[in-house]
Short mmCIF file of C-alpha atoms in Angstrom, two decimals:
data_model
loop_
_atom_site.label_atom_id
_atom_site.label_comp_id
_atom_site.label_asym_id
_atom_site.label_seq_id
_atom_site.Cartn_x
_atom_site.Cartn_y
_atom_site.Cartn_z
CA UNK A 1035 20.35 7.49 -26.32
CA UNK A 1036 23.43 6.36 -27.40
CA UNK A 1037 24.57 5.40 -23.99
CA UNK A 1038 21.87 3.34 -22.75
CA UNK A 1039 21.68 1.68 -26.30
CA UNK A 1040 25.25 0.56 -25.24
CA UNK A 1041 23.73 -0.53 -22.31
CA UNK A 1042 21.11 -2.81 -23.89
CA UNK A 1043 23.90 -4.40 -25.63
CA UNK A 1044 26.04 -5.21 -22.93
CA UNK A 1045 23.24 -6.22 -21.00
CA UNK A 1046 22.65 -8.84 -23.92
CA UNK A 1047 20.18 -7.13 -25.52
CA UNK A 1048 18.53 -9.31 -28.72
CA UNK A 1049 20.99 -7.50 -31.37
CA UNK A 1050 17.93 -8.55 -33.95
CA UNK A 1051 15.70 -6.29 -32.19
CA UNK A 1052 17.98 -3.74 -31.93
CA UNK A 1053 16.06 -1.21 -33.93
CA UNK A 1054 12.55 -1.89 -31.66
CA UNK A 1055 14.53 -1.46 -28.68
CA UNK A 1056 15.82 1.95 -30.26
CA UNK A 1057 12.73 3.02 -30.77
CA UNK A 1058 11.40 2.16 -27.71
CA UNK A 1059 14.02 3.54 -25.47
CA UNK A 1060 14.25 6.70 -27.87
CA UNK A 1061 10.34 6.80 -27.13
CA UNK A 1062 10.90 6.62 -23.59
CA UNK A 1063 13.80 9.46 -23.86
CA UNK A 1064 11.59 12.29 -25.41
CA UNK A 1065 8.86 11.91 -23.09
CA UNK A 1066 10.50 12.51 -20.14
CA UNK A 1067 12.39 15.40 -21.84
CA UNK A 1068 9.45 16.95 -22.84
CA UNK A 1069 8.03 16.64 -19.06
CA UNK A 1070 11.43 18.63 -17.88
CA UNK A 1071 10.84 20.85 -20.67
CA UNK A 1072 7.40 21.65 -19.76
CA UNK A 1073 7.79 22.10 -15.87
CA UNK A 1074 6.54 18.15 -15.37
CA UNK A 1075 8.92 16.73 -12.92
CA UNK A 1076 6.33 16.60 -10.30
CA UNK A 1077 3.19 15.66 -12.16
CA UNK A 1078 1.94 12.31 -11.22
CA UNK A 1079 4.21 9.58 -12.23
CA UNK A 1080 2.16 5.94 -12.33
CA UNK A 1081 3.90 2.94 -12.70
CA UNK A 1082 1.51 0.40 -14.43
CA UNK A 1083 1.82 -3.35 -13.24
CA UNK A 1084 4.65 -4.64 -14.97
CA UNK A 1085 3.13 -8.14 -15.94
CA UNK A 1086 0.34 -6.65 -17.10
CA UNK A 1087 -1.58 -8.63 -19.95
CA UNK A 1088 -1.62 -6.99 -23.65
CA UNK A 1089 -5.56 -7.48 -23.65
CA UNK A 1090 -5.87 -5.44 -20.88
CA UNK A 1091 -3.22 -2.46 -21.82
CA UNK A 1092 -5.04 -2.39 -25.58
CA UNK A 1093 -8.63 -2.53 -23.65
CA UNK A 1094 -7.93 0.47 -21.48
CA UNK A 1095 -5.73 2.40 -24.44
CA UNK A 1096 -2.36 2.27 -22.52
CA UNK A 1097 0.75 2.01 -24.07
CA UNK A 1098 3.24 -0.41 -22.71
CA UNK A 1099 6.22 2.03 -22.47
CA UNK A 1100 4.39 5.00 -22.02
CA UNK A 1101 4.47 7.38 -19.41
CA UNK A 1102 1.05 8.53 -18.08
CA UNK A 1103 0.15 12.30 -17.41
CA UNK A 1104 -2.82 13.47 -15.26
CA UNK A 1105 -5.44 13.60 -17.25
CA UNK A 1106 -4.90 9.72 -18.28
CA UNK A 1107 -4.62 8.50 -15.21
CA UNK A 1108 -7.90 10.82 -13.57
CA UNK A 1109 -9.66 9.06 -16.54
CA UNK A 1110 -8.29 5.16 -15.55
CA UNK A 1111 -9.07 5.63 -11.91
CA UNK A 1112 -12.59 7.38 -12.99
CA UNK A 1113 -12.73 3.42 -14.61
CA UNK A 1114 -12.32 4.46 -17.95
CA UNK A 1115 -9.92 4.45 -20.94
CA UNK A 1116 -6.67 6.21 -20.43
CA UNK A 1117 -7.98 8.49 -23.31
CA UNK A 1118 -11.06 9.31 -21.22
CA UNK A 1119 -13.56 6.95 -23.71
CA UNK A 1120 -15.88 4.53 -21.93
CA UNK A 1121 -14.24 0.81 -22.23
CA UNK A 1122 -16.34 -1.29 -24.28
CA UNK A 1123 -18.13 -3.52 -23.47
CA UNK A 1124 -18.35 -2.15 -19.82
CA UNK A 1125 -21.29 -2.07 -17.99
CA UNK A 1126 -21.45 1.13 -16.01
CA UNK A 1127 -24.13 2.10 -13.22
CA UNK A 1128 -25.84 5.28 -13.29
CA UNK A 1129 -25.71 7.71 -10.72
CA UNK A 1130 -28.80 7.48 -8.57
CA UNK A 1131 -29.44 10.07 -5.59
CA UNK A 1132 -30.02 8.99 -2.25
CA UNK A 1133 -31.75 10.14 0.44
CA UNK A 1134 -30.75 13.01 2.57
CA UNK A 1135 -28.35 12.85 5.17
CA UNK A 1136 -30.74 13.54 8.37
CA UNK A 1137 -27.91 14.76 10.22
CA UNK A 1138 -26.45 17.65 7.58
CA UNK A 1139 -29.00 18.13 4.98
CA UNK A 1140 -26.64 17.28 2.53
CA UNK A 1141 -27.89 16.17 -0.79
CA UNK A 1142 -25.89 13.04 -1.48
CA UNK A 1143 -25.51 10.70 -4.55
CA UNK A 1144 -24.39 6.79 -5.31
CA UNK A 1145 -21.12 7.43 -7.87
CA UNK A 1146 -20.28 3.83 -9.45
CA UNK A 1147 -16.73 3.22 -8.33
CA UNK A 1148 -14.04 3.53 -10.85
CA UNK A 1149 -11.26 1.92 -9.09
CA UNK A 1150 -9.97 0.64 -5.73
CA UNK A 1151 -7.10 1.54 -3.67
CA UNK A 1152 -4.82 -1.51 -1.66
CA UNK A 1153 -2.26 0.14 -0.24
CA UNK A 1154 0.32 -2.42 1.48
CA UNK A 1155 2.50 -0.60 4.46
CA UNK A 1156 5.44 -2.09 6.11
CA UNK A 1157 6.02 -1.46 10.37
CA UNK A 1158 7.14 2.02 11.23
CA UNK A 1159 10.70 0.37 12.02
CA UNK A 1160 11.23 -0.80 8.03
CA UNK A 1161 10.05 3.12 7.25
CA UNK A 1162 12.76 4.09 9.50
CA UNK A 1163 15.36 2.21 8.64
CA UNK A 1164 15.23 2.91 4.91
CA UNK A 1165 15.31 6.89 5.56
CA UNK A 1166 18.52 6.58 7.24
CA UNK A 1167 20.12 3.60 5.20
CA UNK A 1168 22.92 4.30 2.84
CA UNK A 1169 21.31 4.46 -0.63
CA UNK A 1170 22.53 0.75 -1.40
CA UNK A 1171 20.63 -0.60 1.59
CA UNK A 1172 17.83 1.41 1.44
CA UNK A 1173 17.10 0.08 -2.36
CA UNK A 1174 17.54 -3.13 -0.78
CA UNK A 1175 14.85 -2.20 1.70
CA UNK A 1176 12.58 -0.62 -1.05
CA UNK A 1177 12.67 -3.28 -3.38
CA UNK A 1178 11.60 -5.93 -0.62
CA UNK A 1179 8.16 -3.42 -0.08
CA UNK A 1180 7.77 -3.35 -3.76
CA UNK A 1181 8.39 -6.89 -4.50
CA UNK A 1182 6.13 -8.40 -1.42
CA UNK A 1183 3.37 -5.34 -2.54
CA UNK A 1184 3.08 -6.59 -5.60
CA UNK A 1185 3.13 -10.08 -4.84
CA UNK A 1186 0.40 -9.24 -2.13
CA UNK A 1187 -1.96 -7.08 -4.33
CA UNK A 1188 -1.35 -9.65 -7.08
CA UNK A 1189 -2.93 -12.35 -5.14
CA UNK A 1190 -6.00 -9.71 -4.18
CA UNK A 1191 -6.25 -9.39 -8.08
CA UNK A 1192 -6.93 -13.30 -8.35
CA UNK A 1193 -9.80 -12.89 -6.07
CA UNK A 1194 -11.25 -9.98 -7.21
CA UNK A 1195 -10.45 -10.31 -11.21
CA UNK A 1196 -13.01 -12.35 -11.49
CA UNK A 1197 -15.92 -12.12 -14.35
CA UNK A 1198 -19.43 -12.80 -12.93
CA UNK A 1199 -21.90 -14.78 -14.95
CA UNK A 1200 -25.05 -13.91 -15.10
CA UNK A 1201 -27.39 -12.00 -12.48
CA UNK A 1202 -25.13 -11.42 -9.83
CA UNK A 1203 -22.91 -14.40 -10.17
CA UNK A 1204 -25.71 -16.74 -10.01
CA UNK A 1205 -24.26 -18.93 -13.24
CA UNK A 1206 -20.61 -18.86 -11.90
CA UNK A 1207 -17.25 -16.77 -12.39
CA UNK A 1208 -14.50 -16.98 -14.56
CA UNK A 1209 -10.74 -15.71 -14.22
CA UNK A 1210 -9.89 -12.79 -16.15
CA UNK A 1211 -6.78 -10.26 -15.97
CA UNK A 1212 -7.00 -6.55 -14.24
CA UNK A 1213 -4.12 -4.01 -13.73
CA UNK A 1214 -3.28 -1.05 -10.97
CA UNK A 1215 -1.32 1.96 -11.22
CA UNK A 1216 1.32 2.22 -8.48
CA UNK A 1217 2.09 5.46 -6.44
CA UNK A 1218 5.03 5.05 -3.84
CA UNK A 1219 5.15 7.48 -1.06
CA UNK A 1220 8.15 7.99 1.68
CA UNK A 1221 6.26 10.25 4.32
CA UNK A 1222 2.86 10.04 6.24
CA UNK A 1223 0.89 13.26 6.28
CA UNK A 1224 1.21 16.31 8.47
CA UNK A 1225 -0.39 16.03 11.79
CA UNK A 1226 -2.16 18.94 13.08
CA UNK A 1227 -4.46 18.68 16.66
CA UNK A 1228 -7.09 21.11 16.94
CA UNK A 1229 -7.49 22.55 20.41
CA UNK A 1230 -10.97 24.96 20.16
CA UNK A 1231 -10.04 27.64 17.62
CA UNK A 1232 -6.60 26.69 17.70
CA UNK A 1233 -4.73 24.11 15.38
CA UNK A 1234 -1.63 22.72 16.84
CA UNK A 1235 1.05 21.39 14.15
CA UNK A 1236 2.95 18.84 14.84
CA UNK A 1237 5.96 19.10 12.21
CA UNK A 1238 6.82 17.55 9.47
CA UNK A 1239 5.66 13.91 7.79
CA UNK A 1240 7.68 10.55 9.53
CA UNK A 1241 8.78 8.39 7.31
CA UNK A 1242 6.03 6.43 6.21
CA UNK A 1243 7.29 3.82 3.20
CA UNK A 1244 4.37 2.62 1.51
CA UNK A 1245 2.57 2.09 -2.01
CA UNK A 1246 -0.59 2.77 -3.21
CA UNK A 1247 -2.06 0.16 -5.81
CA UNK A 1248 -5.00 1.58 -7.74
CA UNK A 1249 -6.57 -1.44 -9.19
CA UNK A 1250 -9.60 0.06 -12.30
CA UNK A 1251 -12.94 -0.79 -11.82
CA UNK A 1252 -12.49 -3.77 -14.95
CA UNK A 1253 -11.85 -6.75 -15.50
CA UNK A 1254 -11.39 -8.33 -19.24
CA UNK A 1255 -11.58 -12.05 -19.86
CA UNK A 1256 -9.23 -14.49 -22.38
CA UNK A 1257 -12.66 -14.15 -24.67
CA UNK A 1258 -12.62 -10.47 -24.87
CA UNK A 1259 -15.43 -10.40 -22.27
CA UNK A 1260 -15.24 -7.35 -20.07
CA UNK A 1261 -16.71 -7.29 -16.52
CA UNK A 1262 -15.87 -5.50 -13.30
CA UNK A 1263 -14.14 -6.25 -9.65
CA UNK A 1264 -15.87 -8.94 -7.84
CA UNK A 1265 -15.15 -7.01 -4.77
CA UNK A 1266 -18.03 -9.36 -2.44
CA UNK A 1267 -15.36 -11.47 -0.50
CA UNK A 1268 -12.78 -8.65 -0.31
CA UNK A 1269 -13.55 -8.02 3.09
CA UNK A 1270 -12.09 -10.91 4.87
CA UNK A 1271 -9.99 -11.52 2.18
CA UNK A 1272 -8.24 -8.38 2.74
CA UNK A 1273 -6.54 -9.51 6.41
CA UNK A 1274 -5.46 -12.40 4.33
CA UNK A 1275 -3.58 -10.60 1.81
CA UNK A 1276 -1.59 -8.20 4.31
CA UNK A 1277 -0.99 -10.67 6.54
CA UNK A 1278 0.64 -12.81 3.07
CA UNK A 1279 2.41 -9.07 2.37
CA UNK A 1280 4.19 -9.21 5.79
CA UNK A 1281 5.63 -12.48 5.42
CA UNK A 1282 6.89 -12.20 1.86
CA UNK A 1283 8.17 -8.80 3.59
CA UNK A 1284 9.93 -10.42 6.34
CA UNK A 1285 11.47 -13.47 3.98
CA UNK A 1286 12.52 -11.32 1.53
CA UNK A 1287 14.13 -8.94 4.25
CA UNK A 1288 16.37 -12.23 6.17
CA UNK A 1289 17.24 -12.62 2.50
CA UNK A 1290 18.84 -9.42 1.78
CA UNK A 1291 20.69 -9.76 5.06
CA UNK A 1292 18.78 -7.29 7.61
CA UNK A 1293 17.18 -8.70 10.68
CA UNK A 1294 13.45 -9.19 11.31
CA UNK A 1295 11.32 -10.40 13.68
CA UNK A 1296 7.38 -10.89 14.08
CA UNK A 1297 5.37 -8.62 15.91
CA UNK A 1298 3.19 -10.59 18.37
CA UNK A 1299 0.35 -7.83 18.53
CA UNK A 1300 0.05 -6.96 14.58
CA UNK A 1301 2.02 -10.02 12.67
CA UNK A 1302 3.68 -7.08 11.26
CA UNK A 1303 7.76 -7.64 10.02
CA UNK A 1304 9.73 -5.56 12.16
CA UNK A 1305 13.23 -4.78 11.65
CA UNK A 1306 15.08 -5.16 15.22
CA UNK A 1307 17.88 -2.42 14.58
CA UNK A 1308 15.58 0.50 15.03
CA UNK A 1309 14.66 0.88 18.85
CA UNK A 1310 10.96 0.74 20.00
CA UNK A 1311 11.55 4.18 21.31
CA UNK A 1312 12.74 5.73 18.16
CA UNK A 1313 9.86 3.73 16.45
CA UNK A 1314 7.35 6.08 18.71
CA UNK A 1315 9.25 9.27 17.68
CA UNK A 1316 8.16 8.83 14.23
CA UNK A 1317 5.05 7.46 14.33
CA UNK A 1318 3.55 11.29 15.06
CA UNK A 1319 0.11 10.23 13.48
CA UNK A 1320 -0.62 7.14 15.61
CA UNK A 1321 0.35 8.80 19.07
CA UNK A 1322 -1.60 11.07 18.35
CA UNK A 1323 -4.83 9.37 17.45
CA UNK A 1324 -5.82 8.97 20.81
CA UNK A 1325 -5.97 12.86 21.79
CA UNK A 1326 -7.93 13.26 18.34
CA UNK A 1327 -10.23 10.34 19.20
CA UNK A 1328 -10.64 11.48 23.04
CA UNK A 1329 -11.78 14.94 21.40
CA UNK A 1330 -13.96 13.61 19.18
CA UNK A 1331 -15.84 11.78 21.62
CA UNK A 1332 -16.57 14.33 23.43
CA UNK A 1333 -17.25 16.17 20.62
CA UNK A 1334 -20.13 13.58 20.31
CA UNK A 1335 -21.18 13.64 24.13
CA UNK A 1336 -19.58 9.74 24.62
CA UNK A 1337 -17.76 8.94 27.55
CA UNK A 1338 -14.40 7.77 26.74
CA UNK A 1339 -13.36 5.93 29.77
CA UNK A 1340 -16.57 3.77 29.10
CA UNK A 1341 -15.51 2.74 25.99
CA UNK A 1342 -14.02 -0.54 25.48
CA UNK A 1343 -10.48 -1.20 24.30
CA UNK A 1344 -11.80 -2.33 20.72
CA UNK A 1345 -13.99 0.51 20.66
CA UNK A 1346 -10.95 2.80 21.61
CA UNK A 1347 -8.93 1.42 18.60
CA UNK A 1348 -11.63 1.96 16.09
CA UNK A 1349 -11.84 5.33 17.21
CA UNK A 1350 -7.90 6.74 17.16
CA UNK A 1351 -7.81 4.63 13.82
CA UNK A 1352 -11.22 6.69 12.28
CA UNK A 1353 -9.47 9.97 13.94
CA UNK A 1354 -6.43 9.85 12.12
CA UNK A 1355 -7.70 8.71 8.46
CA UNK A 1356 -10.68 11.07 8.87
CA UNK A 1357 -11.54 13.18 6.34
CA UNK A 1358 -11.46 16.47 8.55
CA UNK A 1359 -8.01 15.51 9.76
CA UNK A 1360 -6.36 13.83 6.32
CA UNK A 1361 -7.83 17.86 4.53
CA UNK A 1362 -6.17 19.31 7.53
CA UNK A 1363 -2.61 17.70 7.14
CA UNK A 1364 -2.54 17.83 3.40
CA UNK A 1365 -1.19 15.22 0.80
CA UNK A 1366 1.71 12.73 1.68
CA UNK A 1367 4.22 15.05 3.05
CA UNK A 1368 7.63 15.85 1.43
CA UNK A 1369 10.70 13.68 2.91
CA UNK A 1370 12.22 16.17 4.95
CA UNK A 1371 15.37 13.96 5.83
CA UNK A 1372 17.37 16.77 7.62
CA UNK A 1373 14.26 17.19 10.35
CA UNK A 1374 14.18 13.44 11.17
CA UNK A 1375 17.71 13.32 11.66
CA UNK A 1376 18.10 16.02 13.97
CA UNK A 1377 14.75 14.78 15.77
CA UNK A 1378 16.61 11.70 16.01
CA UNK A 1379 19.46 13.33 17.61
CA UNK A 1380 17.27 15.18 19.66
CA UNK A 1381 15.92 12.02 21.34
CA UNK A 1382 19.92 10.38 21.77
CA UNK A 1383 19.89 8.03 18.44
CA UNK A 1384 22.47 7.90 16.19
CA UNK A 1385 21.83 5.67 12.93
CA UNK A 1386 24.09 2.99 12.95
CA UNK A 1387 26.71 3.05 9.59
CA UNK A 1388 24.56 -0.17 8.31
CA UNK A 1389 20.79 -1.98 8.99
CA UNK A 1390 22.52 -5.15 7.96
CA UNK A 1391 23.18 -8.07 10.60
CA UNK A 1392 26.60 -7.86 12.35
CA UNK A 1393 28.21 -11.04 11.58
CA UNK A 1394 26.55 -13.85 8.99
CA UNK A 1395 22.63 -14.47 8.81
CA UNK A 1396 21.49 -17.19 10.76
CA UNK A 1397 21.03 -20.25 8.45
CA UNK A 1398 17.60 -20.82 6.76
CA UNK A 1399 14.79 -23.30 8.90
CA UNK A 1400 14.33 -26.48 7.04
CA UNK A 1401 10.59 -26.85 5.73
CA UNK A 1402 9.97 -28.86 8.94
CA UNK A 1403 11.15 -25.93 11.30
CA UNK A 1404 8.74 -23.40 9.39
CA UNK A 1405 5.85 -25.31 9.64
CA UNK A 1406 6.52 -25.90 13.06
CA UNK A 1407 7.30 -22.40 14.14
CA UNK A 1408 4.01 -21.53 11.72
CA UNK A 1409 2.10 -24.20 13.98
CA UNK A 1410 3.15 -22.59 17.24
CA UNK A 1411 2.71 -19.09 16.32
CA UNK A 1412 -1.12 -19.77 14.45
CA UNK A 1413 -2.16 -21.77 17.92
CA UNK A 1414 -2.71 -18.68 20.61
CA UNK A 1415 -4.04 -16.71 17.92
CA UNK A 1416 -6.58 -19.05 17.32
CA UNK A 1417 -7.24 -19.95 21.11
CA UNK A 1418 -7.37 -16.27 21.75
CA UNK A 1419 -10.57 -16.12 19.12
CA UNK A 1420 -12.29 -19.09 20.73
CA UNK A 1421 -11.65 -18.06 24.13
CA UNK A 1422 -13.74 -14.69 23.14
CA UNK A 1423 -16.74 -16.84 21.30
CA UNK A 1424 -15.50 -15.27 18.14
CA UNK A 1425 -16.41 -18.02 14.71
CA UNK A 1426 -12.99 -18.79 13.62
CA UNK A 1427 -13.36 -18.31 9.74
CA UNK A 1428 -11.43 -20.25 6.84
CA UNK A 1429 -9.27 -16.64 6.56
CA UNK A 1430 -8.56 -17.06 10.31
CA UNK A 1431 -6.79 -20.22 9.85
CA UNK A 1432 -4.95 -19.18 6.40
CA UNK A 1433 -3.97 -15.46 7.82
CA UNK A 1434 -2.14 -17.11 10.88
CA UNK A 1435 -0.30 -19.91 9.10
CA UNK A 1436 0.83 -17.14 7.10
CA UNK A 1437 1.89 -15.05 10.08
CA UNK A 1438 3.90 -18.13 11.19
CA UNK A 1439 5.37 -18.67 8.04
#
């Protein structure tokens, strides 16, 4: 304690507040030593959305500086207090039952939803290239994710933190203030390909950098008023804000000195240093999807080679985030760095000693260049929608100036 009280000092700590920040950081000490102490090192470890707004920490019973254990944070994403209390104020749905699934027989009821999950995920390449980076670069690297996650999921949270008035909405909305609880994970899960009676596994997680933001089912006004997540527009809305993720991504990546480029097919920031080819090797989940979605198909009598390409897509994509297949490979894997590198090695790539750019960044575009490039990069998508009848949507427009930019 007396060490990092040094540290708040030098740092220019407010030596009038010096006895709060004691406290505080004392606070801060003896929880995580009683986790050690208890065997707690691996219990779930949120970290609550650092400009969170007082009203909203005091609503939902969270302490500021606190460290939340299991049972708190079942109880926030359930969309209650952190002490397991309903929030007042808070309307909350009842359960109702709904009819029988035809197919199974299974009984089935309506939960209300106590929170949402938006869970921003950079290209395979920017997963890569932080699990071999030297630890400087590869905090570089994470704190771009975090910092354009945030910034993405932030902007979701001014859509859907949004009070409705009356029936519905029918007498209007009003801005109020909502928080998440993070949960940053390296790996994807295990894949495992089920051939008859026999499951085939296919090693270890890949490197999969991304963070899940669970947002609670509430939102609490600058009157007290409490309401939850107007979640009606999230569904175009939601290309919007990952396509906004991706740039502040790729911006924030040419700013820490490491090389990016657009991808034309997904608008997704990739990071050029890491090889297409080694990009494949660890994406174990996506290649394959289409051997899991060719088996279910037939599984369901449907032809596969009649399918069209979109149809194909939705398919390997429904394969791999099933529910069968995500029980089947477990939880987000352990980082198992010592695999990847010798599967690396394997396949004739050797890491280079940095991700950086050889030689200086290329200067900045002037405002004028962007806007161009944004302009020339937003056109074919567009053209590409009209050419196939799709209605071009006010999203459409905003997702690929943002791609551009």
């Amino acid at each position: 304690l007396g060490r990092l009280m040094q540290k708040y000092i030098r740092g220019g700590g407010d030596m009038d507040l010096l006895d709060d920040a004691e406290a505080r950081i004392g606070k801060r000490l003896a929880e995580l030593a009683s986790r050690v102490r208890e065997g707690l090192t691996d219990a779930p470890l949120a970290v609550i959305r650092p400009d969170t707004d007082p009203a909203v920490l005091t609503a939902l019973a969270i302490e500021a500086d606190g460290l939340l254990g299991r049972d708190e944070i079942n109880a926030l994403l359930a969309g209650r207090r952190a002490d397991g209390e309903r929030i007042a104020g808070k309307h909350y749905a009842p359960e109702r039952r709904l009819p029988t699934d035809p197919r199974t027989g299974e009984e089935r009821l309506s939960i209300p939803i106590g929170s949402y999950d938006f869970c921003p995920t950079p290209d395979k390449s920017v997963s890569v290239a932080w699990s071999f980076a030297e630890p400087v670069e590869q905090a570089m690297i994470y704190n771009a994710h975090i910092e354009a996650a945030r910034e993405a999921v932030a902007y979701i949270a001014s859509e859907v933190g949004q009070i409705r008035l009356g029936d519905g909405g029918e007498d209007g909305r009003v801005l109020g203030n909502v928080t998440w609880l993070e949960f940053t994970h390296h790996t994807s899960r295990r894949v495992q390909i089920k051939d008859g009676d026999i499951s085939r596994d296919l090693g270890p997680g890949d490197p999969n950098l991304h963070t899940h933001f669970l947002m609670p089912n509430v939102v609490i006004g600058a009157d007290g008023k409490v309401g939850s997540l107007d979640t009606a527009a999230i569904g175009g809305f939601i290309f919007e804000a990952d396509a906004f993720y991706h740039a502040r991504l790729s911006q924030k990546l040419r700013d820490a000195g490491f090389h990016v480029e657009l991808d034309p097919d997904t608008g997704a920031a990739r990071m050029t240093i890491i090889p297409d080819d080694v990009r494949t090797l660890f994406s174990k989940r996506t290649n394959a999807g289409e051997a899991l979605a060719r088996q279910m198909a037939a599984d369901e009598g449907a032809d596969w080679d009649a399918l069209t390409p979109k149809q194909r897509i939705a398919r390997e994509k429904m394969a791999t985030q099933s529910f069968e297949q995500k029980q089947r490979g477990g939880k987000d894997d352990v980082a198992d760095v010592e695999s990847w590198r010798v599967q690396a090695k394997a396949a004739g790539w050797e890491p280079p000693n940095s991700m950086l750019l050889y030689g200086p960044p290329p200067p900045p575009l002037s405002h004028e260049q962007r806007i161009r490039q944004a302009y020339e990069i937003a056109l074919p998508i567009l053209a590409e929608k009209l050419e196939q009848n799709s209605v071009v949507k006010h999203y459409d427009l905003r997702v690929a100036a943002l791609r551009g930019l």
